[in-house]
Amino acid sequence: MVETARDHAARINEAVVEALQAHAYEVEGRHYKFIVRSSRLMMDAGEADAWHAISSVLARVYNG
């Protein structure tokens, strides 16, 4: 089976959403939590075989 550009973009998008969705992170004493509200793939208007993933993400930052 040949992986298309759309398939590849979808796999990357799924990995990014999984890394962010409902996970908490701590960086330099600040706590971060992300909620992915939506995600979709779009074909590039200029290139027939190029795809982009767009996600709407809510980020919360807690100090301390």
PDB file of C-alpha atoms in Angstrom, residues 3-51:
ATOM      1  CA  GLU A   3       0.991   6.217   1.568  1.00  0.00           C
ATOM      2  CA  THR A   4      -0.349   9.407   0.016  1.00  0.00           C
ATOM      3  CA  ALA A   5       0.529  12.949   1.077  1.00  0.00           C
ATOM      4  CA  ARG A   6      -2.893  13.156   2.711  1.00  0.00           C
ATOM      5  CA  ASP A   7      -2.234   9.945   4.671  1.00  0.00           C
ATOM      6  CA  HIS A   8       1.115  11.293   5.842  1.00  0.00           C
ATOM      7  CA  ALA A   9      -0.391  14.639   6.934  1.00  0.00           C
ATOM      8  CA  ALA A  10      -3.153  12.770   8.784  1.00  0.00           C
ATOM      9  CA  ARG A  11      -0.634  10.621  10.685  1.00  0.00           C
ATOM     10  CA  ILE A  12       1.369  13.685  11.742  1.00  0.00           C
ATOM     11  CA  ASN A  13      -1.820  15.494  12.773  1.00  0.00           C
ATOM     12  CA  GLU A  14      -2.996  12.520  14.846  1.00  0.00           C
ATOM     13  CA  ALA A  15       0.358  12.400  16.654  1.00  0.00           C
ATOM     14  CA  VAL A  16       0.270  16.124  17.447  1.00  0.00           C
ATOM     15  CA  VAL A  17      -3.328  15.966  18.691  1.00  0.00           C
ATOM     16  CA  GLU A  18      -2.506  12.924  20.839  1.00  0.00           C
ATOM     17  CA  ALA A  19       0.526  14.684  22.336  1.00  0.00           C
ATOM     18  CA  LEU A  20      -1.533  17.738  23.309  1.00  0.00           C
ATOM     19  CA  GLN A  21      -5.027  16.479  24.073  1.00  0.00           C
ATOM     20  CA  ALA A  22      -5.781  16.378  27.809  1.00  0.00           C
ATOM     21  CA  HIS A  23      -2.132  16.155  28.829  1.00  0.00           C
ATOM     22  CA  ALA A  24      -0.525  18.443  31.391  1.00  0.00           C
ATOM     23  CA  TYR A  25       3.025  19.734  31.135  1.00  0.00           C
ATOM     24  CA  GLU A  26       5.284  21.622  33.518  1.00  0.00           C
ATOM     25  CA  VAL A  27       8.001  23.946  32.236  1.00  0.00           C
ATOM     26  CA  GLU A  28      10.040  26.168  34.564  1.00  0.00           C
ATOM     27  CA  GLY A  29       7.429  26.056  37.325  1.00  0.00           C
ATOM     28  CA  ARG A  30       4.458  26.820  35.090  1.00  0.00           C
ATOM     29  CA  HIS A  31       1.809  24.219  34.395  1.00  0.00           C
ATOM     30  CA  TYR A  32       0.255  23.941  30.938  1.00  0.00           C
ATOM     31  CA  LYS A  33      -2.831  22.070  29.827  1.00  0.00           C
ATOM     32  CA  PHE A  34      -4.117  21.842  26.257  1.00  0.00           C
ATOM     33  CA  ILE A  35      -7.514  20.885  24.886  1.00  0.00           C
ATOM     34  CA  VAL A  36      -7.848  20.266  21.154  1.00  0.00           C
ATOM     35  CA  ARG A  37     -11.252  21.601  20.139  1.00  0.00           C
ATOM     36  CA  SER A  38     -11.131  20.566  16.500  1.00  0.00           C
ATOM     37  CA  SER A  39      -8.751  19.371  13.843  1.00  0.00           C
ATOM     38  CA  ARG A  40      -8.980  19.002  10.082  1.00  0.00           C
ATOM     39  CA  LEU A  41      -6.949  18.422   6.950  1.00  0.00           C
ATOM     40  CA  MET A  42      -6.904  20.843   4.037  1.00  0.00           C
ATOM     41  CA  MET A  43      -5.520  20.408   0.554  1.00  0.00           C
ATOM     42  CA  ASP A  44      -3.016  23.084  -0.482  1.00  0.00           C
ATOM     43  CA  ALA A  45      -4.541  25.359  -3.116  1.00  0.00           C
ATOM     44  CA  GLY A  46      -1.197  25.776  -4.893  1.00  0.00           C
ATOM     45  CA  GLU A  47      -0.026  22.154  -4.923  1.00  0.00           C
ATOM     46  CA  ALA A  48      -2.267  19.231  -5.753  1.00  0.00           C
ATOM     47  CA  ASP A  49      -0.315  16.773  -3.601  1.00  0.00           C
ATOM     48  CA  ALA A  50       0.300  18.962  -0.524  1.00  0.00           C
ATOM     49  CA  TRP A  51      -1.841  18.869   2.611  1.00  0.00           C
TER      50      TRP A  51
END
